[in-house]
Coordinates of N, CA, C and O in Angstrom, one line a residue:
X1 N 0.3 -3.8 -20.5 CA -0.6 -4.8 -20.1 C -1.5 -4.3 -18.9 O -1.1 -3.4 -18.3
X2 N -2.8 -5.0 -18.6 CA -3.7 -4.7 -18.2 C -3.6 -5.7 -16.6 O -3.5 -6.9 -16.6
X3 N -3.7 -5.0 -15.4 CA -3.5 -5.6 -14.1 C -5.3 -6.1 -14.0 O -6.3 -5.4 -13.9
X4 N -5.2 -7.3 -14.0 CA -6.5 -8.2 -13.9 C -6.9 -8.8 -12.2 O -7.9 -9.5 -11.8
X5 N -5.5 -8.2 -11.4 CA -6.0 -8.9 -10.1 C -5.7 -7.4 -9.3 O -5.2 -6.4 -9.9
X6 N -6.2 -7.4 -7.8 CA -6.3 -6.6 -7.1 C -4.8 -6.3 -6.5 O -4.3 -7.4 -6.4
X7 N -4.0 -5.4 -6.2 CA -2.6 -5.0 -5.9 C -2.7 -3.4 -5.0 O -3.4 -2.4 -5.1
X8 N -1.9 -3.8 -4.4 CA -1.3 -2.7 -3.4 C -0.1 -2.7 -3.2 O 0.7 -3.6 -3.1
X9 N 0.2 -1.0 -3.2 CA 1.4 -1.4 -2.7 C 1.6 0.2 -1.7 O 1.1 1.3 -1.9
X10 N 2.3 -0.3 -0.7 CA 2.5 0.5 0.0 C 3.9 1.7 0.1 O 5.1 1.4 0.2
X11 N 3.4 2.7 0.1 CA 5.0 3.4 -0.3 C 5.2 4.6 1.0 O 4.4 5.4 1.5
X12 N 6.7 4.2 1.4 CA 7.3 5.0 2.7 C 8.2 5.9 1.9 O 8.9 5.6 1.0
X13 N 7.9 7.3 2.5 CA 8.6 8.2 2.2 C 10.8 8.2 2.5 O 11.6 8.9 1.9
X14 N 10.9 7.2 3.4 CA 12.2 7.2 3.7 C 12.7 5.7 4.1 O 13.2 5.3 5.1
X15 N 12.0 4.9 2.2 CA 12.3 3.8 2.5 C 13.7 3.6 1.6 O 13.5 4.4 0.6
X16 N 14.6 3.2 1.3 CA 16.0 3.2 0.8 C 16.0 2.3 -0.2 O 16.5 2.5 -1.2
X17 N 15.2 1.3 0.3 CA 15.2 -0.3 -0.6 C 14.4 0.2 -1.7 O 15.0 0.2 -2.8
X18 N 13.1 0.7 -1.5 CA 12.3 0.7 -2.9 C 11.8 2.3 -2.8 O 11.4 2.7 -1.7
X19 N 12.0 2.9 -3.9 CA 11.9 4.2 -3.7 C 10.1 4.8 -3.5 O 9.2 4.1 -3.9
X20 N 9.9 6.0 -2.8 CA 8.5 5.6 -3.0 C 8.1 5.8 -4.2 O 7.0 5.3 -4.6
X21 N 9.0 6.5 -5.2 CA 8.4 6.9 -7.0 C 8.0 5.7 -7.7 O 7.2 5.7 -8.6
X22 N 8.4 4.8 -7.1 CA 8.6 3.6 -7.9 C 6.6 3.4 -8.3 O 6.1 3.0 -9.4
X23 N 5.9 3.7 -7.5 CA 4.3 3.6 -7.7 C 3.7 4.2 -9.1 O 2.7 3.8 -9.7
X24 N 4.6 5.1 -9.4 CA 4.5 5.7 -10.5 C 4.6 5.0 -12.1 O 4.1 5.5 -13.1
X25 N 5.3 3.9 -11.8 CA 5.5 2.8 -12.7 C 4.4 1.9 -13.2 O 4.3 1.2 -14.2
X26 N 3.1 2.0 -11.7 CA 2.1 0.7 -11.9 C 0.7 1.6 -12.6 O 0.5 2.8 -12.8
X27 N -0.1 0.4 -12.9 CA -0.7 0.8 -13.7 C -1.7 2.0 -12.8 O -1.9 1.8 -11.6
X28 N -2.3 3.4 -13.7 CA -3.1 4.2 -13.1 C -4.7 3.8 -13.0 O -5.5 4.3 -12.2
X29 N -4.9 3.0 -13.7 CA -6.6 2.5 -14.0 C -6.5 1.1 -13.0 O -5.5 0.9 -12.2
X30 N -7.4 0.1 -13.2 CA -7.8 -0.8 -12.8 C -7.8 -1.4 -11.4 O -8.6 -0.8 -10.7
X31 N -7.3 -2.2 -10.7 CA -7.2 -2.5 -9.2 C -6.0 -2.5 -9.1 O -5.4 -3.6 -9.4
X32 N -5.3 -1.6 -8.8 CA -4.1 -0.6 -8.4 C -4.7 0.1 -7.1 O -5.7 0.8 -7.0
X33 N -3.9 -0.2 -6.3 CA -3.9 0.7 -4.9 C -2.4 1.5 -4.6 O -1.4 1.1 -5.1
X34 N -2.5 2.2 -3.9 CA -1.3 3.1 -3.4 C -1.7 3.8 -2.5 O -2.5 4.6 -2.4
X35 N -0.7 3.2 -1.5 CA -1.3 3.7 -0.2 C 0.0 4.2 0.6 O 0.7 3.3 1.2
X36 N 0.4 5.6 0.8 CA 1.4 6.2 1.3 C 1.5 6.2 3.0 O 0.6 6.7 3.8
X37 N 2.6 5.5 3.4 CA 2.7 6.1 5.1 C 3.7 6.9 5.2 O 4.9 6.5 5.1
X38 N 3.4 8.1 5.4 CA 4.8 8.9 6.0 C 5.5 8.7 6.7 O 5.0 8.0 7.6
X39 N 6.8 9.1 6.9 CA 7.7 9.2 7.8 C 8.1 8.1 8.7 O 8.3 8.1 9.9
X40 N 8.4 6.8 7.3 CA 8.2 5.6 7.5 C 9.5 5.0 6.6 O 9.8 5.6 5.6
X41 N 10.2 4.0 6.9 CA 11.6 3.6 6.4 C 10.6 2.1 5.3 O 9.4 2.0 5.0
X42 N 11.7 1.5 5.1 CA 11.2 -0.2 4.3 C 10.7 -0.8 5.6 O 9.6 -0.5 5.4
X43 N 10.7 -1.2 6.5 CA 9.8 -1.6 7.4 C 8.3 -1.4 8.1 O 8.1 -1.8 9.2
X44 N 7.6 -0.8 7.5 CA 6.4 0.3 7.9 C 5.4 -0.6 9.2 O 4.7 -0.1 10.1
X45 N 5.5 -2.1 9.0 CA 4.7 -3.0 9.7 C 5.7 -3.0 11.4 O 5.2 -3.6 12.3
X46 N 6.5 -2.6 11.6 CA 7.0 -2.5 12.6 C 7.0 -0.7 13.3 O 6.5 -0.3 14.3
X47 N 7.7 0.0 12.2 CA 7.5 1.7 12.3 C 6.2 2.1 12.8 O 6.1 2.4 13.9
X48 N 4.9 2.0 11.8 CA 3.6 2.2 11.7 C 2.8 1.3 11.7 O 2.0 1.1 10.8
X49 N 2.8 0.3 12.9 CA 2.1 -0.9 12.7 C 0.4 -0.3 12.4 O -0.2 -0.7 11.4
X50 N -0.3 0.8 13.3 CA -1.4 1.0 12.9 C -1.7 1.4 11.7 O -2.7 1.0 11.1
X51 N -1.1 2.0 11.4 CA -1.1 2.5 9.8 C -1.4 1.6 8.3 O -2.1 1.7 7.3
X52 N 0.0 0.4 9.4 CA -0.3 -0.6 8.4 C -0.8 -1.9 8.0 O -0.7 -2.5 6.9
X53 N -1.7 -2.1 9.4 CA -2.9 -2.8 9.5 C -4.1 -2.3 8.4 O -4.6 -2.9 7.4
X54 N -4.1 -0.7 9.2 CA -5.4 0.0 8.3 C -5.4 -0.5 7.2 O -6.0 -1.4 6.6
X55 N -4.3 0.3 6.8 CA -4.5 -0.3 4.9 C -4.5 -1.9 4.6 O -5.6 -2.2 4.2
X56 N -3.8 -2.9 4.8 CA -4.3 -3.8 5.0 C -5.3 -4.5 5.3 O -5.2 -5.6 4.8
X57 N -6.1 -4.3 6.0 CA -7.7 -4.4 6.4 C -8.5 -3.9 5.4 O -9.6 -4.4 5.1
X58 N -7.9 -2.5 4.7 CA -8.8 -1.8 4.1 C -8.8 -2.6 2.4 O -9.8 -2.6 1.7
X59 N -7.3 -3.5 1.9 CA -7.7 -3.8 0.9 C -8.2 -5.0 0.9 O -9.0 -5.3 0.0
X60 N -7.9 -5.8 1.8 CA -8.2 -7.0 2.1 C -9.8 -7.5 2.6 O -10.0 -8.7 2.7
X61 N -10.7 -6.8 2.9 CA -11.8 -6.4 3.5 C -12.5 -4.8 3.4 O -12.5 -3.8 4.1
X62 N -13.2 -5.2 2.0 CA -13.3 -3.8 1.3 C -14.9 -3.8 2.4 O -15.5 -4.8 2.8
X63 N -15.2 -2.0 2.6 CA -15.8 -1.6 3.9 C -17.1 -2.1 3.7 O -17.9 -2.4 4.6
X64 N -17.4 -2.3 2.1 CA -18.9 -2.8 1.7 C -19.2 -4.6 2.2 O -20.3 -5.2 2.4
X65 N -18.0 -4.9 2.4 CA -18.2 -5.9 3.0 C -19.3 -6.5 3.8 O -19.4 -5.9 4.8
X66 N -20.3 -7.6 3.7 CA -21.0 -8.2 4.1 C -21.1 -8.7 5.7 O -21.2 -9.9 5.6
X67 N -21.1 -8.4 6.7 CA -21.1 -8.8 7.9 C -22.0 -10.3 7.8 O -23.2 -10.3 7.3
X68 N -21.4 -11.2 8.3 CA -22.0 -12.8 9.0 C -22.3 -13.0 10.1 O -21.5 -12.4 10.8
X69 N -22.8 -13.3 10.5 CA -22.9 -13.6 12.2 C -23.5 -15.1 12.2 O -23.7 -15.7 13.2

């Protein structure tokens, strides 16, 4: 099946709960994101909070983004 909405997922190299291979499973085409933080466990928003803002920001507010004022 074909992923019709936008998806991320974020994968830690020394996370226990979900392996990072697991990315490997989702689809390669369409709005699929993968976004790796190293040397990061299943908690990455506490470990790598900067890191994990970034990508968050980044899918959530793509850069083409329109500024309002």
């Amino acid at each position: 099946s074909e992923l019709t909405m936008p998806a991320m997922m974020i994968g830690c190299n020394r996370d226990l709960v979900i392996r990072p291979e697991q990315h490997l499973y989702w689809p390669r085409e369409g709005k699929f994101r993968f976004v790796p933080i190293p040397e990061t466990g299943h908690i990455p928003q506490v470990e790598r909070p900067e890191q994990f803002i970034r990508a968050m920001e980044e899918f959530f507010v793509p850069t083409d983004a329109a500024v309002v004022c």
